[in-house]
Amino acid sequence: MGDKRDRIRWSEVKALIGNRMMIGIYIGQFCLTTITWFFLTWFPTYLLEARGMSILKVGLVAAIPAICGFLGGLAGGLWSDWLLRRGFSLTVSRKLPIILGLMFSSTIVLANYVQSDVFVIAVMSIAFFAKGIGNLGWCIVGDVSPKQIMGVSGGIFNLCGNLASIVTPLAIGIIVKEMGSFDLALVYIGTVALIGALSYLVVVGPLKRLEIGEDEQATDEPLVRPASLHTAQA
């Protein structure tokens, strides 16, 4: 997207990670990925231990929310692009599915209050479907990242998302061990989802291409002094 570059300037990276809009996007991606990693790591164990399902049943049932998440991802992308075609701004078209998706993902907490396995799977499926709708982070990275360091921006975004793959299994494991149940673990996931929605609602602000100014670009450049006044005038 940008001109051919010789090297990455750390002043540009500093401007990127210090930008309020980008910080909010990074927080939102961590929260979205937290939901994903719950389903990838602890969801089968939850069905086995908290719901008393057999291993065979867990193997079959655990696929249902994943399928719903897949469908939600397609629906979210189609919805966002439809909004753009209808003349809505980039901010509305991208943020609306993400915010609503994260808010509905927090309904995973309702699994603590239902007894039927059917209702539990329904709650989990809705939560993962909603998460899929909100999973538009990479679209936003392409929409707003500085063109000079698009790859770096995507790398930082991916780093923040994958931090959730470290934090989520550990956090849930500690919660389950200390509390003896998954109830608070589901509250944790629901809370993180709401934090992600709040980040996009309050921190991110309007979506627009982040421009790295000449001040940031020039910071790392060596200072060139003229050999003489004549040279400077020339």
Short mmCIF file of C-alpha atoms in Angstrom, two decimals:
data_model
loop_
_atom_site.label_atom_id
_atom_site.label_comp_id
_atom_site.label_asym_id
_atom_site.label_seq_id
_atom_site.Cartn_x
_atom_site.Cartn_y
_atom_site.Cartn_z
CA MET A 1 0.00 0.00 0.00
CA GLY A 2 2.84 2.38 0.73
CA ASP A 3 6.00 3.42 -1.06
CA LYS A 4 8.95 1.08 -1.13
CA ARG A 5 10.70 1.31 2.24
CA ASP A 6 14.27 0.55 3.21
CA ARG A 7 13.62 -0.19 6.89
CA ILE A 8 11.12 0.09 9.71
CA ARG A 9 11.48 3.17 11.84
CA TRP A 10 10.86 2.52 15.54
CA SER A 11 9.42 6.00 15.92
CA GLU A 12 6.62 4.89 13.60
CA VAL A 13 6.02 1.76 15.67
CA LYS A 14 5.91 3.91 18.81
CA ALA A 15 3.34 6.21 17.18
CA LEU A 16 1.31 3.15 16.18
CA ILE A 17 1.13 1.48 19.60
CA GLY A 18 0.55 4.80 21.33
CA ASN A 19 -2.48 5.68 19.23
CA ARG A 20 -5.79 5.51 21.12
CA MET A 21 -7.71 3.99 18.22
CA MET A 22 -5.17 1.21 17.73
CA ILE A 23 -4.99 0.48 21.47
CA GLY A 24 -8.75 0.02 21.56
CA ILE A 25 -8.60 -2.29 18.55
CA TYR A 26 -5.85 -4.37 20.18
CA ILE A 27 -7.85 -4.67 23.40
CA GLY A 28 -10.91 -5.71 21.44
CA GLN A 29 -8.98 -8.43 19.63
CA PHE A 30 -7.67 -9.83 22.91
CA CYS A 31 -11.23 -10.04 24.19
CA LEU A 32 -12.58 -11.65 21.03
CA THR A 33 -9.82 -14.24 20.99
CA THR A 34 -10.42 -15.01 24.66
CA ILE A 35 -13.86 -16.35 23.72
CA THR A 36 -12.34 -18.45 20.95
CA TRP A 37 -9.76 -20.01 23.25
CA PHE A 38 -12.34 -20.91 25.86
CA PHE A 39 -14.10 -23.02 23.27
CA LEU A 40 -10.84 -24.47 21.95
CA THR A 41 -9.45 -25.47 25.34
CA TRP A 42 -11.96 -25.71 28.18
CA PHE A 43 -15.35 -26.17 26.54
CA PRO A 44 -15.12 -29.98 26.15
CA THR A 45 -13.91 -30.26 29.74
CA TYR A 46 -16.81 -28.08 30.85
CA LEU A 47 -19.29 -30.41 29.14
CA LEU A 48 -17.58 -33.45 30.61
CA GLU A 49 -17.12 -32.30 34.20
CA ALA A 50 -19.72 -29.61 34.82
CA ARG A 51 -22.50 -31.14 32.72
CA GLY A 52 -21.66 -34.80 33.18
CA MET A 53 -21.77 -35.71 29.50
CA SER A 54 -20.09 -38.81 28.17
CA ILE A 55 -16.93 -38.49 26.12
CA LEU A 56 -18.77 -39.61 22.99
CA LYS A 57 -21.53 -37.07 23.52
CA VAL A 58 -18.99 -34.33 24.19
CA GLY A 59 -17.28 -35.15 20.90
CA LEU A 60 -20.53 -34.67 19.02
CA VAL A 61 -21.97 -31.75 20.95
CA ALA A 62 -18.79 -29.66 21.07
CA ALA A 63 -18.91 -29.29 17.29
CA ILE A 64 -22.24 -27.44 17.34
CA PRO A 65 -20.99 -24.08 18.73
CA ALA A 66 -18.00 -24.28 16.39
CA ILE A 67 -20.32 -24.60 13.39
CA CYS A 68 -22.35 -21.67 14.68
CA GLY A 69 -19.16 -19.63 15.06
CA PHE A 70 -18.28 -20.43 11.45
CA LEU A 71 -21.70 -19.26 10.28
CA GLY A 72 -21.46 -16.17 12.47
CA GLY A 73 -18.16 -15.24 10.88
CA LEU A 74 -19.72 -15.34 7.42
CA ALA A 75 -22.80 -13.43 8.60
CA GLY A 76 -20.71 -10.72 10.24
CA GLY A 77 -18.67 -10.11 7.11
CA LEU A 78 -21.73 -10.03 4.87
CA TRP A 79 -23.54 -7.70 7.25
CA SER A 80 -20.61 -5.29 7.51
CA ASP A 81 -20.15 -5.10 3.74
CA TRP A 82 -23.91 -4.70 3.25
CA LEU A 83 -23.86 -1.71 5.60
CA LEU A 84 -21.04 -0.16 3.58
CA ARG A 85 -22.96 -0.64 0.33
CA ARG A 86 -26.01 0.99 1.92
CA GLY A 87 -23.99 4.13 2.51
CA PHE A 88 -23.18 3.77 6.19
CA SER A 89 -19.81 5.03 7.35
CA LEU A 90 -16.83 2.75 7.86
CA THR A 91 -17.13 3.32 11.60
CA VAL A 92 -20.73 2.13 11.77
CA SER A 93 -20.26 -0.70 9.27
CA ARG A 94 -17.34 -2.24 11.15
CA LYS A 95 -18.00 -1.36 14.77
CA LEU A 96 -21.72 -2.18 14.94
CA PRO A 97 -21.28 -5.94 14.24
CA ILE A 98 -18.30 -6.12 16.60
CA ILE A 99 -19.99 -4.34 19.49
CA LEU A 100 -23.25 -6.26 19.17
CA GLY A 101 -21.38 -9.52 18.65
CA LEU A 102 -19.34 -9.08 21.81
CA MET A 103 -22.36 -8.00 23.81
CA PHE A 104 -24.32 -11.09 22.81
CA SER A 105 -21.27 -13.27 23.44
CA SER A 106 -21.49 -12.25 27.08
CA THR A 107 -24.75 -14.22 27.30
CA ILE A 108 -22.53 -17.26 27.81
CA VAL A 109 -23.06 -16.52 31.52
CA LEU A 110 -26.67 -17.75 31.17
CA ALA A 111 -25.33 -21.31 31.02
CA ASN A 112 -24.90 -21.04 34.80
CA TYR A 113 -28.66 -20.72 35.23
CA VAL A 114 -30.04 -23.49 33.00
CA GLN A 115 -30.16 -27.19 33.74
CA SER A 116 -31.10 -28.74 30.41
CA ASP A 117 -28.20 -29.80 28.21
CA VAL A 118 -30.15 -28.60 25.20
CA PHE A 119 -30.41 -25.09 26.62
CA VAL A 120 -26.73 -25.11 27.60
CA ILE A 121 -25.68 -25.95 24.05
CA ALA A 122 -28.10 -23.34 22.73
CA VAL A 123 -26.56 -20.67 24.97
CA MET A 124 -23.04 -21.67 23.96
CA SER A 125 -23.97 -21.73 20.28
CA ILE A 126 -25.49 -18.25 20.44
CA ALA A 127 -22.40 -16.94 22.22
CA PHE A 128 -20.02 -18.41 19.65
CA PHE A 129 -22.24 -17.32 16.74
CA ALA A 130 -22.22 -13.76 18.12
CA LYS A 131 -18.46 -13.91 18.55
CA GLY A 132 -18.18 -14.89 14.88
CA ILE A 133 -20.28 -11.89 13.87
CA GLY A 134 -17.92 -9.61 15.77
CA ASN A 135 -14.75 -11.15 14.42
CA LEU A 136 -13.99 -8.34 11.97
CA GLY A 137 -10.71 -7.26 13.50
CA TRP A 138 -8.57 -8.07 10.49
CA CYS A 139 -10.88 -6.00 8.29
CA ILE A 140 -10.34 -3.04 10.58
CA VAL A 141 -6.56 -3.55 10.59
CA GLY A 142 -6.65 -3.26 6.80
CA ASP A 143 -8.92 -0.23 7.00
CA VAL A 144 -7.00 1.88 9.51
CA SER A 145 -3.36 0.76 9.75
CA PRO A 146 -0.68 3.17 8.51
CA LYS A 147 0.20 2.18 4.97
CA GLN A 148 3.95 2.44 5.67
CA ILE A 149 3.87 -0.26 8.35
CA MET A 150 0.82 -2.35 7.53
CA GLY A 151 2.68 -5.59 8.27
CA VAL A 152 3.91 -4.38 11.64
CA SER A 153 0.41 -3.26 12.58
CA GLY A 154 -1.00 -6.65 11.67
CA GLY A 155 1.75 -8.37 13.64
CA ILE A 156 1.02 -6.38 16.80
CA PHE A 157 -2.70 -7.01 16.33
CA ASN A 158 -2.06 -10.73 16.00
CA LEU A 159 0.24 -10.67 19.04
CA CYS A 160 -2.45 -9.09 21.21
CA GLY A 161 -4.99 -11.63 20.02
CA ASN A 162 -2.72 -14.58 20.66
CA LEU A 163 -1.90 -13.39 24.16
CA ALA A 164 -5.38 -14.64 24.91
CA SER A 165 -4.25 -18.15 23.96
CA ILE A 166 -1.84 -17.95 26.89
CA VAL A 167 -3.98 -16.09 29.41
CA THR A 168 -7.34 -17.81 28.85
CA PRO A 169 -6.42 -21.45 29.59
CA LEU A 170 -4.40 -20.39 32.63
CA ALA A 171 -7.05 -18.03 34.00
CA ILE A 172 -9.87 -20.54 33.63
CA GLY A 173 -7.73 -23.32 35.09
CA ILE A 174 -6.94 -21.24 38.16
CA ILE A 175 -10.58 -20.18 38.57
CA VAL A 176 -11.89 -23.75 38.30
CA LYS A 177 -9.26 -25.04 40.70
CA GLU A 178 -9.87 -22.36 43.32
CA MET A 179 -13.67 -22.20 43.03
CA GLY A 180 -14.35 -25.86 42.31
CA SER A 181 -16.78 -25.08 39.47
CA PHE A 182 -17.03 -23.42 36.07
CA ASP A 183 -19.57 -20.80 37.15
CA LEU A 184 -17.05 -18.02 37.74
CA ALA A 185 -15.09 -19.09 34.67
CA LEU A 186 -18.11 -18.35 32.49
CA VAL A 187 -18.54 -15.03 34.28
CA TYR A 188 -14.91 -14.28 33.40
CA ILE A 189 -15.53 -14.98 29.71
CA GLY A 190 -18.71 -12.88 29.72
CA THR A 191 -16.94 -10.01 31.44
CA VAL A 192 -14.06 -10.02 28.98
CA ALA A 193 -16.57 -9.95 26.12
CA LEU A 194 -18.21 -6.84 27.60
CA ILE A 195 -14.79 -5.21 28.06
CA GLY A 196 -14.15 -5.77 24.35
CA ALA A 197 -17.46 -4.19 23.41
CA LEU A 198 -16.73 -1.24 25.70
CA SER A 199 -13.31 -0.83 24.13
CA TYR A 200 -14.77 -0.48 20.65
CA LEU A 201 -17.58 1.71 21.93
CA VAL A 202 -15.51 4.14 24.01
CA VAL A 203 -11.78 3.79 23.29
CA VAL A 204 -11.56 3.19 19.53
CA GLY A 205 -13.63 6.16 18.37
CA PRO A 206 -14.18 6.91 14.66
CA LEU A 207 -12.34 4.57 12.29
CA LYS A 208 -9.98 6.24 9.87
CA ARG A 209 -6.61 5.57 8.28
CA LEU A 210 -3.88 6.36 10.78
CA GLU A 211 -1.37 8.67 9.16
CA ILE A 212 2.20 8.61 10.38
CA GLY A 213 3.38 12.20 10.15
CA GLU A 214 6.72 13.46 8.96
CA ASP A 215 7.76 14.14 12.57
CA GLU A 216 7.61 10.44 13.40
CA GLN A 217 9.30 9.48 10.15
CA ALA A 218 12.12 11.94 10.60
CA THR A 219 12.94 11.02 14.19
CA ASP A 220 15.15 8.08 13.27
CA GLU A 221 16.84 9.78 10.32
CA PRO A 222 20.49 10.85 10.79
CA LEU A 223 20.98 14.59 11.02
CA VAL A 224 22.79 15.87 7.92
CA ARG A 225 24.77 19.05 8.41
CA PRO A 226 25.99 21.12 5.45
CA ALA A 227 29.74 21.28 4.99
CA SER A 228 29.57 25.02 4.47
CA LEU A 229 27.17 27.89 4.20
CA HIS A 230 27.66 27.80 0.44
CA THR A 231 26.53 24.16 0.36
CA ALA A 232 23.49 24.98 2.48
CA GLN A 233 22.52 27.83 0.20
CA ALA A 234 22.96 25.63 -2.84
#
